[in-house]
């Protein structure tokens, strides 16, 4: 990728939004490709054969990682003042992230993901309240409350030490025969 399109390379103010949106599209596509695995883990975890659970966990991890990278980009956009209520793209990205973090929280019960949800709500509330972003800012907290998910950060330093993060090491411990470098017969 050319240096001027990399996200971590300083860009002129006029290009910051364009580069961020390019990366959000990439991570959004990654989420779209992998979220069915995360959803299936949440809904049908007990019915999955253990050999398939390994790969579903791997794909779910990719999905969650993409969502975490996306939220970091959106937080930077908020700091840079490049989040926009004039298009539905930013609000739609935030809603997509909320859904992934709801699934991640349902699967792992890790407070990190409920805090990401709170961050998403904070981002949407920080945008100009017009059009679709206004509807998202008004509706999302009530839908989250229906699910029993708070829109306020829950993590305390004591809880952070007890969190179980979905990473290669944890998956390898859960599934002793998992090799992250072998992709044959994955599904």
C-alpha positions as YAML, in Angstrom:
chain: A
units: angstrom
residues:
- id: 1
  name: UNK
  ca: [0.00, 0.00, 0.00]
- id: 2
  name: UNK
  ca: [1.36, 3.44, -0.85]
- id: 3
  name: UNK
  ca: [2.56, 5.37, 2.20]
- id: 4
  name: UNK
  ca: [0.01, 8.15, 1.68]
- id: 5
  name: UNK
  ca: [-2.85, 5.63, 2.10]
- id: 6
  name: UNK
  ca: [-1.57, 3.98, 5.27]
- id: 7
  name: UNK
  ca: [-3.60, 4.87, 8.30]
- id: 8
  name: UNK
  ca: [-0.73, 5.35, 10.73]
- id: 9
  name: UNK
  ca: [1.16, 7.75, 8.45]
- id: 10
  name: UNK
  ca: [0.42, 11.45, 9.01]
- id: 11
  name: UNK
  ca: [-1.84, 12.85, 6.30]
- id: 12
  name: UNK
  ca: [-2.83, 16.39, 5.40]
- id: 13
  name: UNK
  ca: [-6.08, 17.47, 7.08]
- id: 14
  name: UNK
  ca: [-7.91, 17.36, 3.74]
- id: 15
  name: UNK
  ca: [-7.03, 13.68, 3.31]
- id: 16
  name: UNK
  ca: [-7.57, 12.39, 6.85]
- id: 17
  name: UNK
  ca: [-11.25, 11.50, 6.37]
- id: 18
  name: UNK
  ca: [-10.67, 9.85, 3.00]
- id: 19
  name: UNK
  ca: [-7.87, 7.64, 4.34]
- id: 20
  name: UNK
  ca: [-9.91, 6.76, 7.45]
- id: 21
  name: UNK
  ca: [-12.95, 5.86, 5.34]
- id: 22
  name: UNK
  ca: [-10.78, 3.69, 3.09]
- id: 23
  name: UNK
  ca: [-9.61, 1.73, 6.13]
- id: 24
  name: UNK
  ca: [-13.13, 1.56, 7.58]
- id: 25
  name: UNK
  ca: [-14.31, 0.03, 4.30]
- id: 26
  name: UNK
  ca: [-11.57, -2.57, 4.50]
- id: 27
  name: UNK
  ca: [-12.34, -3.52, 8.12]
- id: 28
  name: UNK
  ca: [-16.08, -3.36, 7.40]
- id: 29
  name: UNK
  ca: [-15.64, -5.89, 4.60]
- id: 30
  name: UNK
  ca: [-13.63, -8.12, 6.93]
- id: 31
  name: UNK
  ca: [-16.47, -7.89, 9.46]
- id: 32
  name: UNK
  ca: [-19.08, -8.75, 6.83]
- id: 33
  name: UNK
  ca: [-17.13, -11.83, 5.79]
- id: 34
  name: UNK
  ca: [-16.51, -13.15, 9.31]
- id: 35
  name: UNK
  ca: [-19.49, -12.10, 11.42]
- id: 36
  name: UNK
  ca: [-21.63, -15.14, 10.48]
- id: 37
  name: UNK
  ca: [-19.09, -17.25, 12.39]
- id: 38
  name: UNK
  ca: [-19.39, -15.08, 15.48]
- id: 39
  name: UNK
  ca: [-23.18, -15.11, 15.26]
- id: 40
  name: UNK
  ca: [-23.21, -18.88, 14.88]
- id: 41
  name: UNK
  ca: [-20.95, -19.24, 17.94]
- id: 42
  name: UNK
  ca: [-23.39, -17.20, 20.00]
- id: 43
  name: UNK
  ca: [-26.51, -19.01, 18.78]
- id: 44
  name: UNK
  ca: [-25.37, -22.60, 18.27]
- id: 45
  name: UNK
  ca: [-22.16, -22.99, 20.28]
- id: 46
  name: UNK
  ca: [-23.23, -26.21, 22.00]
- id: 47
  name: UNK
  ca: [-24.17, -27.92, 18.72]
- id: 48
  name: UNK
  ca: [-20.86, -27.31, 16.98]
- id: 49
  name: UNK
  ca: [-18.42, -30.19, 16.62]
- id: 50
  name: UNK
  ca: [-15.19, -29.37, 18.46]
- id: 51
  name: UNK
  ca: [-13.12, -29.52, 15.27]
- id: 52
  name: UNK
  ca: [-15.33, -26.82, 13.75]
- id: 53
  name: UNK
  ca: [-15.43, -24.76, 16.95]
- id: 54
  name: UNK
  ca: [-11.73, -24.12, 16.52]
- id: 55
  name: UNK
  ca: [-12.23, -22.49, 13.14]
- id: 56
  name: UNK
  ca: [-15.38, -20.67, 14.15]
- id: 57
  name: UNK
  ca: [-13.47, -19.20, 17.09]
- id: 58
  name: UNK
  ca: [-10.66, -18.17, 14.75]
- id: 59
  name: UNK
  ca: [-13.04, -16.43, 12.34]
- id: 60
  name: UNK
  ca: [-14.88, -14.79, 15.25]
- id: 61
  name: UNK
  ca: [-11.54, -13.48, 16.53]
- id: 62
  name: UNK
  ca: [-10.83, -11.96, 13.11]
- id: 63
  name: UNK
  ca: [-14.24, -10.29, 13.18]
- id: 64
  name: UNK
  ca: [-13.76, -8.88, 16.67]
- id: 65
  name: UNK
  ca: [-10.24, -7.69, 15.84]
- id: 66
  name: UNK
  ca: [-11.58, -5.88, 12.76]
- id: 67
  name: UNK
  ca: [-14.23, -4.21, 14.91]
- id: 68
  name: UNK
  ca: [-11.61, -3.13, 17.45]
- id: 69
  name: UNK
  ca: [-9.46, -1.66, 14.70]
- id: 70
  name: UNK
  ca: [-12.51, 0.13, 13.31]
- id: 71
  name: UNK
  ca: [-13.44, 1.66, 16.65]
- id: 72
  name: UNK
  ca: [-9.89, 2.95, 17.05]
- id: 73
  name: UNK
  ca: [-10.16, 4.62, 13.64]
- id: 74
  name: UNK
  ca: [-13.54, 6.12, 14.53]
- id: 75
  name: UNK
  ca: [-12.19, 7.45, 17.83]
- id: 76
  name: UNK
  ca: [-9.35, 9.11, 15.95]
- id: 77
  name: UNK
  ca: [-11.85, 10.54, 13.48]
- id: 78
  name: UNK
  ca: [-13.80, 12.02, 16.41]
- id: 79
  name: UNK
  ca: [-10.60, 13.58, 17.78]
- id: 80
  name: UNK
  ca: [-9.75, 14.95, 14.33]
- id: 81
  name: UNK
  ca: [-13.27, 16.29, 13.84]
- id: 82
  name: UNK
  ca: [-13.83, 14.20, 10.71]
- id: 83
  name: UNK
  ca: [-16.85, 12.17, 11.86]
- id: 84
  name: UNK
  ca: [-19.83, 13.35, 9.85]
- id: 85
  name: UNK
  ca: [-23.59, 13.33, 10.29]
- id: 86
  name: UNK
  ca: [-24.05, 14.44, 6.69]
- id: 87
  name: UNK
  ca: [-23.78, 10.90, 5.36]
- id: 88
  name: UNK
  ca: [-25.16, 7.71, 6.85]
- id: 89
  name: UNK
  ca: [-21.77, 5.99, 6.50]
- id: 90
  name: UNK
  ca: [-20.36, 6.97, 9.90]
- id: 91
  name: UNK
  ca: [-23.54, 6.11, 11.79]
- id: 92
  name: UNK
  ca: [-23.85, 2.81, 9.92]
- id: 93
  name: UNK
  ca: [-20.25, 1.92, 10.81]
- id: 94
  name: UNK
  ca: [-20.95, 2.63, 14.46]
- id: 95
  name: UNK
  ca: [-24.09, 0.47, 14.38]
- id: 96
  name: UNK
  ca: [-22.12, -2.36, 12.76]
- id: 97
  name: UNK
  ca: [-19.54, -2.14, 15.53]
- id: 98
  name: UNK
  ca: [-22.23, -2.13, 18.21]
- id: 99
  name: UNK
  ca: [-23.66, -5.35, 16.79]
- id: 100
  name: UNK
  ca: [-20.26, -7.05, 16.70]
- id: 101
  name: UNK
  ca: [-19.49, -6.01, 20.26]
- id: 102
  name: UNK
  ca: [-22.91, -7.23, 21.43]
- id: 103
  name: UNK
  ca: [-22.12, -10.63, 19.91]
- id: 104
  name: UNK
  ca: [-18.58, -10.60, 21.33]
- id: 105
  name: UNK
  ca: [-19.95, -9.76, 24.77]
- id: 106
  name: UNK
  ca: [-22.61, -12.47, 24.51]
- id: 107
  name: UNK
  ca: [-19.95, -15.01, 23.53]
- id: 108
  name: UNK
  ca: [-17.20, -14.11, 26.02]
- id: 109
  name: UNK
  ca: [-18.91, -12.06, 28.77]
- id: 110
  name: UNK
  ca: [-15.84, -9.82, 28.77]
- id: 111
  name: UNK
  ca: [-16.45, -6.30, 30.06]
- id: 112
  name: UNK
  ca: [-14.03, -4.98, 27.44]
- id: 113
  name: UNK
  ca: [-16.74, -5.46, 24.80]
- id: 114
  name: UNK
  ca: [-19.46, -3.74, 26.82]
- id: 115
  name: UNK
  ca: [-17.04, -0.83, 27.20]
- id: 116
  name: UNK
  ca: [-16.57, -0.77, 23.42]
- id: 117
  name: UNK
  ca: [-20.35, -0.53, 23.11]
- id: 118
  name: UNK
  ca: [-20.33, 2.43, 25.51]
- id: 119
  name: UNK
  ca: [-17.59, 4.03, 23.39]
- id: 120
  name: UNK
  ca: [-19.71, 3.59, 20.25]
- id: 121
  name: UNK
  ca: [-22.67, 5.27, 21.97]
- id: 122
  name: UNK
  ca: [-20.38, 8.10, 23.06]
- id: 123
  name: UNK
  ca: [-19.15, 8.51, 19.48]
- id: 124
  name: UNK
  ca: [-22.67, 8.68, 18.05]
- id: 125
  name: UNK
  ca: [-23.77, 11.14, 20.74]
- id: 126
  name: UNK
  ca: [-20.73, 13.30, 19.94]
- id: 127
  name: UNK
  ca: [-21.82, 13.69, 16.34]
- id: 128
  name: UNK
  ca: [-24.11, 16.47, 15.15]
- id: 129
  name: UNK
  ca: [-27.64, 15.27, 15.90]
- id: 130
  name: UNK
  ca: [-29.32, 15.46, 12.51]
- id: 131
  name: UNK
  ca: [-30.80, 12.90, 10.16]
- id: 132
  name: UNK
  ca: [-29.81, 9.29, 10.59]
- id: 133
  name: UNK
  ca: [-27.23, 10.00, 13.29]
- id: 134
  name: UNK
  ca: [-29.94, 11.61, 15.44]
- id: 135
  name: UNK
  ca: [-32.13, 8.53, 15.07]
- id: 136
  name: UNK
  ca: [-29.21, 6.24, 15.93]
- id: 137
  name: UNK
  ca: [-28.29, 8.36, 18.97]
- id: 138
  name: UNK
  ca: [-31.88, 8.25, 20.25]
- id: 139
  name: UNK
  ca: [-32.72, 4.64, 19.46]
- id: 140
  name: UNK
  ca: [-29.51, 2.68, 20.18]
- id: 141
  name: UNK
  ca: [-29.32, 3.25, 23.96]
- id: 142
  name: UNK
  ca: [-32.93, 2.09, 24.44]
- id: 143
  name: UNK
  ca: [-32.30, -1.05, 22.35]
- id: 144
  name: UNK
  ca: [-29.16, -1.77, 24.36]
- id: 145
  name: UNK
  ca: [-31.12, -1.30, 27.59]
- id: 146
  name: UNK
  ca: [-33.66, -3.86, 26.28]
- id: 147
  name: UNK
  ca: [-30.73, -6.30, 26.00]
- id: 148
  name: UNK
  ca: [-29.53, -5.42, 29.49]
- id: 149
  name: UNK
  ca: [-26.37, -3.71, 28.24]
- id: 150
  name: UNK
  ca: [-25.33, -0.46, 29.86]
- id: 151
  name: UNK
  ca: [-24.14, 2.45, 27.76]
- id: 152
  name: UNK
  ca: [-21.75, 3.50, 30.51]
- id: 153
  name: UNK
  ca: [-18.24, 2.02, 30.82]
- id: 154
  name: UNK
  ca: [-18.24, -0.84, 33.35]
- id: 155
  name: UNK
  ca: [-14.62, -1.84, 33.64]
- id: 156
  name: UNK
  ca: [-12.68, -1.13, 36.79]
- id: 157
  name: UNK
  ca: [-8.97, -1.90, 37.22]
- id: 158
  name: UNK
  ca: [-9.83, -4.98, 39.32]
- id: 159
  name: UNK
  ca: [-12.17, -6.33, 36.64]
- id: 160
  name: UNK
  ca: [-9.62, -5.74, 33.88]
- id: 161
  name: UNK
  ca: [-7.27, -8.25, 35.46]
- id: 162
  name: UNK
  ca: [-9.98, -10.93, 35.39]
- id: 163
  name: UNK
  ca: [-10.96, -10.43, 31.76]
- id: 164
  name: UNK
  ca: [-10.51, -13.26, 29.30]
- id: 165
  name: UNK
  ca: [-9.54, -11.87, 25.90]
- id: 166
  name: UNK
  ca: [-10.24, -13.85, 22.77]
- id: 167
  name: UNK
  ca: [-6.78, -14.27, 21.30]
- id: 168
  name: UNK
  ca: [-4.67, -17.03, 19.74]
- id: 169
  name: UNK
  ca: [-3.25, -18.09, 23.10]
- id: 170
  name: UNK
  ca: [-6.68, -18.49, 24.70]
- id: 171
  name: UNK
  ca: [-8.06, -20.40, 21.73]
- id: 172
  name: UNK
  ca: [-5.00, -22.66, 21.74]
- id: 173
  name: UNK
  ca: [-5.55, -23.41, 25.42]
- id: 174
  name: UNK
  ca: [-9.24, -24.15, 24.91]
- id: 175
  name: UNK
  ca: [-8.59, -26.33, 21.90]
- id: 176
  name: UNK
  ca: [-5.31, -28.17, 22.43]
- id: 177
  name: UNK
  ca: [-5.11, -29.40, 18.86]
- id: 178
  name: UNK
  ca: [-5.55, -25.96, 17.27]
- id: 179
  name: UNK
  ca: [-2.77, -24.84, 14.99]
- id: 180
  name: UNK
  ca: [-3.29, -21.28, 13.73]
- id: 181
  name: UNK
  ca: [-1.04, -21.90, 10.73]
- id: 182
  name: UNK
  ca: [-2.91, -24.87, 9.31]
- id: 183
  name: UNK
  ca: [-5.92, -23.79, 7.30]
- id: 184
  name: UNK
  ca: [-6.81, -26.96, 5.41]
- id: 185
  name: UNK
  ca: [-10.21, -28.50, 6.06]
- id: 186
  name: UNK
  ca: [-11.18, -25.47, 8.11]
- id: 187
  name: UNK
  ca: [-14.87, -25.64, 7.49]
...
